[in-house]
């Protein structure tokens, strides 16, 4: 297990408290990060249907998954083996049977079929078919939307979780410096991506890395006008700028980081944009502390960069930590206008004030935790535009 039993039990307690507030007696969890958070289960099995069932008057959850994954649940979770219930392969990607039919039958067998049942409606891993089969199999139950219920419980991290994220930060620093060091004229994008992957998984001499929820994002040239492109087998050209958005991952806990590098002297437009973004990023980090709302961070950013005339349409950041593909974000608090979430110590965010214009862009980001009287960036790298002909000696962290 990644954590002691007492920590898992505390998470279950907080989840049940939230369930009670929402009138939910039985919670069906399909998000693999939420399953991991409450049970410790960790496997690449989320391509088939699986579930964790939390019942308000039962001490332990019930894991339901594919038969061949049951031993994985025994190996990684804190649950009693009798609480691990596998379904046979005839339910896997079948036209005649669905895993939610099996789940419904289990709930009927244990007398939970007439209760208030919460499901994660807006979830990558819970399909419309899942919902229809559950309703069909449990006609006497009342269903409620429990989307993000566990995600909000996850918002404030334990000290042990913070330790994992700090280890992830060490990994992402190594991966970022490896990528920046390799990017140069004539080098293939895919070769840089391969070395970044190797560094992410290898970790450090003291601890290894895990696979991040998002692959390295490496747009180059005019493709830096958009944030979510990966890599090709093209070769970098002199004058290209390259955005690197990566994460270190340790035991499924992430620490994302973004930086931008230019091959040769940058254009005045890119240099000016980098100055604006870094100034705004630093101003935000300087004012973050417990008790303020997420939207106050965005307001600081907006006021700081106002004189530049640049406007950022997208959010400035988001809560993040434990996750599986396709995202390291927690889908809860966002750093943007209108989000009144109040910061508390050990909340963790990715602050990423990227600007993407028509033909170029710039990113510099920090993952941070809220401390007792401020904030702490997980990584320790210069916040600047990196230049392969010599590092720009401004905006140093």
Short mmCIF file of N, CA, C and O in Angstrom, two decimals, residues 159-227:
data_model
loop_
_atom_site.label_atom_id
_atom_site.label_comp_id
_atom_site.label_asym_id
_atom_site.label_seq_id
_atom_site.Cartn_x
_atom_site.Cartn_y
_atom_site.Cartn_z
N UNK A 159 0.26 15.06 4.69
CA UNK A 159 1.70 15.28 4.62
C UNK A 159 2.38 14.20 3.78
O UNK A 159 3.36 14.48 3.06
N UNK A 160 1.87 12.98 3.86
CA UNK A 160 2.45 11.90 3.06
C UNK A 160 2.24 12.15 1.56
O UNK A 160 3.14 11.91 0.75
N UNK A 161 1.07 12.65 1.20
CA UNK A 161 0.82 12.98 -0.21
C UNK A 161 1.74 14.09 -0.68
O UNK A 161 2.25 14.06 -1.81
N UNK A 162 1.97 15.08 0.16
CA UNK A 162 2.87 16.18 -0.19
C UNK A 162 4.29 15.64 -0.42
O UNK A 162 4.98 16.06 -1.36
N UNK A 163 4.71 14.69 0.39
CA UNK A 163 6.03 14.09 0.20
C UNK A 163 6.12 13.43 -1.18
O UNK A 163 7.14 13.57 -1.88
N UNK A 164 5.08 12.72 -1.59
CA UNK A 164 5.08 12.08 -2.91
C UNK A 164 5.16 13.12 -4.02
O UNK A 164 5.85 12.94 -5.03
N UNK A 165 4.46 14.25 -3.85
CA UNK A 165 4.47 15.28 -4.88
C UNK A 165 5.83 15.97 -4.95
O UNK A 165 6.28 16.39 -6.02
N UNK A 166 6.50 16.08 -3.82
CA UNK A 166 7.85 16.64 -3.83
C UNK A 166 8.82 15.70 -4.56
O UNK A 166 9.73 16.17 -5.27
N UNK A 167 8.63 14.42 -4.40
CA UNK A 167 9.46 13.48 -5.15
C UNK A 167 9.16 13.58 -6.64
O UNK A 167 10.08 13.53 -7.48
N UNK A 168 7.89 13.72 -6.98
CA UNK A 168 7.52 13.91 -8.38
C UNK A 168 8.18 15.16 -8.95
O UNK A 168 8.58 15.20 -10.12
N UNK A 169 8.32 16.19 -8.11
CA UNK A 169 8.95 17.44 -8.56
C UNK A 169 10.42 17.23 -8.88
O UNK A 169 10.96 17.81 -9.84
N UNK A 170 11.11 16.42 -8.10
CA UNK A 170 12.51 16.12 -8.40
C UNK A 170 12.62 15.44 -9.76
O UNK A 170 13.53 15.72 -10.55
N UNK A 171 11.67 14.56 -10.02
CA UNK A 171 11.68 13.84 -11.31
C UNK A 171 11.42 14.80 -12.46
O UNK A 171 12.10 14.74 -13.49
N UNK A 172 10.44 15.69 -12.31
CA UNK A 172 10.12 16.58 -13.43
C UNK A 172 11.24 17.57 -13.69
O UNK A 172 11.49 17.96 -14.83
N UNK A 173 11.96 18.00 -12.65
CA UNK A 173 13.11 18.87 -12.88
C UNK A 173 14.15 18.17 -13.75
O UNK A 173 14.68 18.76 -14.70
N UNK A 174 14.42 16.91 -13.44
CA UNK A 174 15.39 16.15 -14.23
C UNK A 174 14.91 15.99 -15.67
O UNK A 174 15.69 16.13 -16.63
N UNK A 175 13.63 15.68 -15.83
CA UNK A 175 13.08 15.48 -17.18
C UNK A 175 13.08 16.78 -17.97
O UNK A 175 13.38 16.79 -19.18
N UNK A 176 12.76 17.89 -17.31
CA UNK A 176 12.74 19.17 -17.99
C UNK A 176 14.15 19.57 -18.44
O UNK A 176 14.35 20.00 -19.59
N UNK A 177 15.13 19.42 -17.57
CA UNK A 177 16.49 19.77 -17.95
C UNK A 177 17.03 18.84 -19.03
O UNK A 177 17.80 19.28 -19.90
N UNK A 178 16.62 17.58 -19.00
CA UNK A 178 17.02 16.67 -20.07
C UNK A 178 16.46 17.14 -21.40
O UNK A 178 17.17 17.19 -22.42
N UNK A 179 15.16 17.50 -21.42
CA UNK A 179 14.55 17.95 -22.65
C UNK A 179 15.17 19.24 -23.17
O UNK A 179 15.49 19.35 -24.37
N UNK A 180 15.33 20.22 -22.28
CA UNK A 180 15.92 21.49 -22.70
C UNK A 180 17.34 21.28 -23.21
O UNK A 180 17.77 21.88 -24.20
N UNK A 181 18.08 20.40 -22.54
CA UNK A 181 19.46 20.15 -22.95
C UNK A 181 19.57 19.51 -24.33
O UNK A 181 20.53 19.75 -25.06
N UNK A 182 18.57 18.70 -24.71
CA UNK A 182 18.64 17.98 -25.99
C UNK A 182 18.08 18.77 -27.16
O UNK A 182 18.46 18.53 -28.31
N UNK A 183 17.16 19.68 -26.89
CA UNK A 183 16.55 20.44 -27.99
C UNK A 183 17.58 21.31 -28.67
O UNK A 183 18.25 22.13 -28.04
N UNK A 184 17.72 21.10 -30.00
CA UNK A 184 18.68 21.90 -30.75
C UNK A 184 18.45 21.70 -32.23
O UNK A 184 17.70 20.79 -32.64
N UNK A 185 19.05 22.53 -33.03
CA UNK A 185 18.89 22.46 -34.48
C UNK A 185 19.30 21.08 -34.98
O UNK A 185 20.35 20.54 -34.62
N UNK A 186 18.42 20.46 -35.79
CA UNK A 186 18.72 19.18 -36.40
C UNK A 186 18.29 17.97 -35.60
O UNK A 186 18.31 16.84 -36.09
N UNK A 187 17.91 18.17 -34.35
CA UNK A 187 17.50 17.06 -33.48
C UNK A 187 16.03 16.71 -33.76
O UNK A 187 15.19 17.60 -33.95
N UNK A 188 15.71 15.42 -33.78
CA UNK A 188 14.31 15.02 -34.00
C UNK A 188 13.48 15.21 -32.74
O UNK A 188 13.94 14.92 -31.62
N UNK A 189 12.25 15.68 -32.93
CA UNK A 189 11.34 15.88 -31.80
C UNK A 189 11.13 14.57 -31.05
O UNK A 189 11.10 14.54 -29.81
N UNK A 190 10.96 13.47 -31.78
CA UNK A 190 10.67 12.18 -31.13
C UNK A 190 11.83 11.69 -30.28
O UNK A 190 11.63 11.02 -29.26
N UNK A 191 13.06 12.04 -30.66
CA UNK A 191 14.22 11.63 -29.86
C UNK A 191 14.24 12.37 -28.52
O UNK A 191 14.62 11.80 -27.49
N UNK A 192 13.86 13.63 -28.54
CA UNK A 192 13.76 14.39 -27.29
C UNK A 192 12.67 13.79 -26.41
O UNK A 192 12.86 13.59 -25.21
N UNK A 193 11.51 13.49 -27.02
CA UNK A 193 10.40 12.90 -26.25
C UNK A 193 10.83 11.58 -25.62
O UNK A 193 10.49 11.29 -24.46
N UNK A 194 11.57 10.77 -26.35
CA UNK A 194 12.00 9.47 -25.83
C UNK A 194 12.89 9.63 -24.60
O UNK A 194 12.75 8.88 -23.61
N UNK A 195 13.81 10.58 -24.64
CA UNK A 195 14.70 10.79 -23.50
C UNK A 195 13.95 11.37 -22.30
O UNK A 195 14.27 11.07 -21.15
N UNK A 196 12.96 12.21 -22.58
CA UNK A 196 12.13 12.73 -21.49
C UNK A 196 11.39 11.58 -20.82
O UNK A 196 11.37 11.47 -19.58
N UNK A 197 10.77 10.71 -21.62
CA UNK A 197 10.07 9.56 -21.06
C UNK A 197 11.01 8.72 -20.20
O UNK A 197 10.66 8.31 -19.09
N UNK A 198 12.19 8.46 -20.73
CA UNK A 198 13.16 7.64 -19.99
C UNK A 198 13.48 8.27 -18.64
O UNK A 198 13.51 7.57 -17.60
N UNK A 199 13.66 9.57 -18.61
CA UNK A 199 13.99 10.26 -17.37
C UNK A 199 12.82 10.26 -16.40
O UNK A 199 13.01 10.11 -15.18
N UNK A 200 11.59 10.40 -16.93
CA UNK A 200 10.41 10.37 -16.07
C UNK A 200 10.26 9.02 -15.37
O UNK A 200 9.91 8.96 -14.19
N UNK A 201 10.50 7.96 -16.08
CA UNK A 201 10.30 6.62 -15.50
C UNK A 201 11.49 6.22 -14.63
O UNK A 201 11.32 5.61 -13.57
N UNK A 202 12.69 6.59 -15.04
CA UNK A 202 13.89 6.21 -14.27
C UNK A 202 13.88 6.86 -12.89
O UNK A 202 14.32 6.26 -11.91
N UNK A 203 13.39 8.11 -12.80
CA UNK A 203 13.36 8.78 -11.51
C UNK A 203 14.74 9.21 -11.06
O UNK A 203 15.57 9.65 -11.86
N UNK A 204 15.00 9.06 -9.77
CA UNK A 204 16.29 9.45 -9.21
C UNK A 204 16.99 8.21 -8.66
O UNK A 204 16.42 7.11 -8.66
N UNK A 205 18.19 8.40 -8.13
CA UNK A 205 18.89 7.25 -7.56
C UNK A 205 18.21 6.74 -6.30
O UNK A 205 18.42 5.60 -5.88
N UNK A 206 17.37 7.59 -5.67
CA UNK A 206 16.71 7.21 -4.43
C UNK A 206 15.31 6.64 -4.63
O UNK A 206 14.81 5.89 -3.80
N UNK A 207 14.65 7.00 -5.74
CA UNK A 207 13.29 6.48 -6.00
C UNK A 207 12.99 6.56 -7.49
O UNK A 207 13.47 7.46 -8.20
N UNK A 208 12.22 5.60 -7.96
CA UNK A 208 11.86 5.55 -9.37
C UNK A 208 10.62 6.36 -9.67
O UNK A 208 9.90 6.80 -8.77
N UNK A 209 10.35 6.57 -10.96
CA UNK A 209 9.19 7.32 -11.38
C UNK A 209 8.06 6.42 -11.85
O UNK A 209 8.25 5.23 -12.10
N UNK A 210 6.89 7.01 -11.96
CA UNK A 210 5.70 6.32 -12.47
C UNK A 210 5.34 6.95 -13.81
O UNK A 210 5.88 7.99 -14.19
N UNK A 211 4.39 6.34 -14.54
CA UNK A 211 3.98 6.94 -15.81
C UNK A 211 3.04 8.11 -15.53
O UNK A 211 2.09 7.99 -14.79
N UNK A 212 3.31 9.27 -16.10
CA UNK A 212 2.42 10.41 -15.88
C UNK A 212 1.09 10.22 -16.60
O UNK A 212 0.99 9.45 -17.57
N UNK A 213 0.07 10.94 -16.13
CA UNK A 213 -1.26 10.83 -16.72
C UNK A 213 -1.32 11.47 -18.10
O UNK A 213 -2.22 11.16 -18.89
N UNK A 214 -0.40 12.39 -18.41
CA UNK A 214 -0.34 13.04 -19.71
C UNK A 214 1.07 12.86 -20.26
O UNK A 214 2.06 13.00 -19.54
N UNK A 215 1.17 12.56 -21.56
CA UNK A 215 2.48 12.41 -22.20
C UNK A 215 3.14 13.78 -22.33
O UNK A 215 2.48 14.82 -22.17
N UNK A 216 4.44 13.84 -22.61
CA UNK A 216 5.08 15.14 -22.80
C UNK A 216 4.42 15.94 -23.92
O UNK A 216 4.20 15.42 -25.02
N UNK A 217 4.07 17.18 -23.61
CA UNK A 217 3.50 18.09 -24.61
C UNK A 217 4.64 18.95 -25.12
O UNK A 217 5.29 19.65 -24.35
N UNK A 218 4.89 18.91 -26.44
CA UNK A 218 6.10 19.50 -27.00
C UNK A 218 5.84 20.26 -28.30
O UNK A 218 6.52 20.01 -29.32
N UNK A 219 4.89 21.18 -28.34
CA UNK A 219 4.68 21.93 -29.58
C UNK A 219 5.90 22.80 -29.90
O UNK A 219 6.57 23.32 -29.00
N UNK A 220 6.19 22.94 -31.19
CA UNK A 220 7.36 23.71 -31.61
C UNK A 220 6.99 24.63 -32.76
O UNK A 220 6.00 24.42 -33.46
N UNK A 221 7.83 25.66 -32.98
CA UNK A 221 7.60 26.59 -34.06
C UNK A 221 6.23 27.26 -33.94
O UNK A 221 5.83 27.68 -32.85
N UNK A 222 5.52 27.35 -35.06
CA UNK A 222 4.19 27.98 -35.03
C UNK A 222 3.19 27.15 -34.23
O UNK A 222 2.15 27.68 -33.81
N UNK A 223 3.51 25.89 -33.99
CA UNK A 223 2.60 25.05 -33.19
C UNK A 223 2.59 25.45 -31.73
O UNK A 223 1.74 24.98 -30.97
N UNK A 224 3.51 26.33 -31.31
CA UNK A 224 3.45 26.85 -29.93
C UNK A 224 2.28 27.80 -29.74
O UNK A 224 2.07 28.31 -28.64
N UNK A 225 1.51 28.05 -30.80
CA UNK A 225 0.30 28.86 -30.68
C UNK A 225 -0.84 28.09 -30.04
O UNK A 225 -1.92 28.64 -29.83
N UNK A 226 -0.59 26.82 -29.71
CA UNK A 226 -1.61 25.98 -29.06
C UNK A 226 -0.91 25.06 -28.07
O UNK A 226 0.24 24.65 -28.30
N UNK A 227 -1.55 24.71 -26.95
CA UNK A 227 -0.79 24.05 -25.89
C UNK A 227 -0.73 22.53 -25.93
O UNK A 227 0.19 21.95 -25.34
#
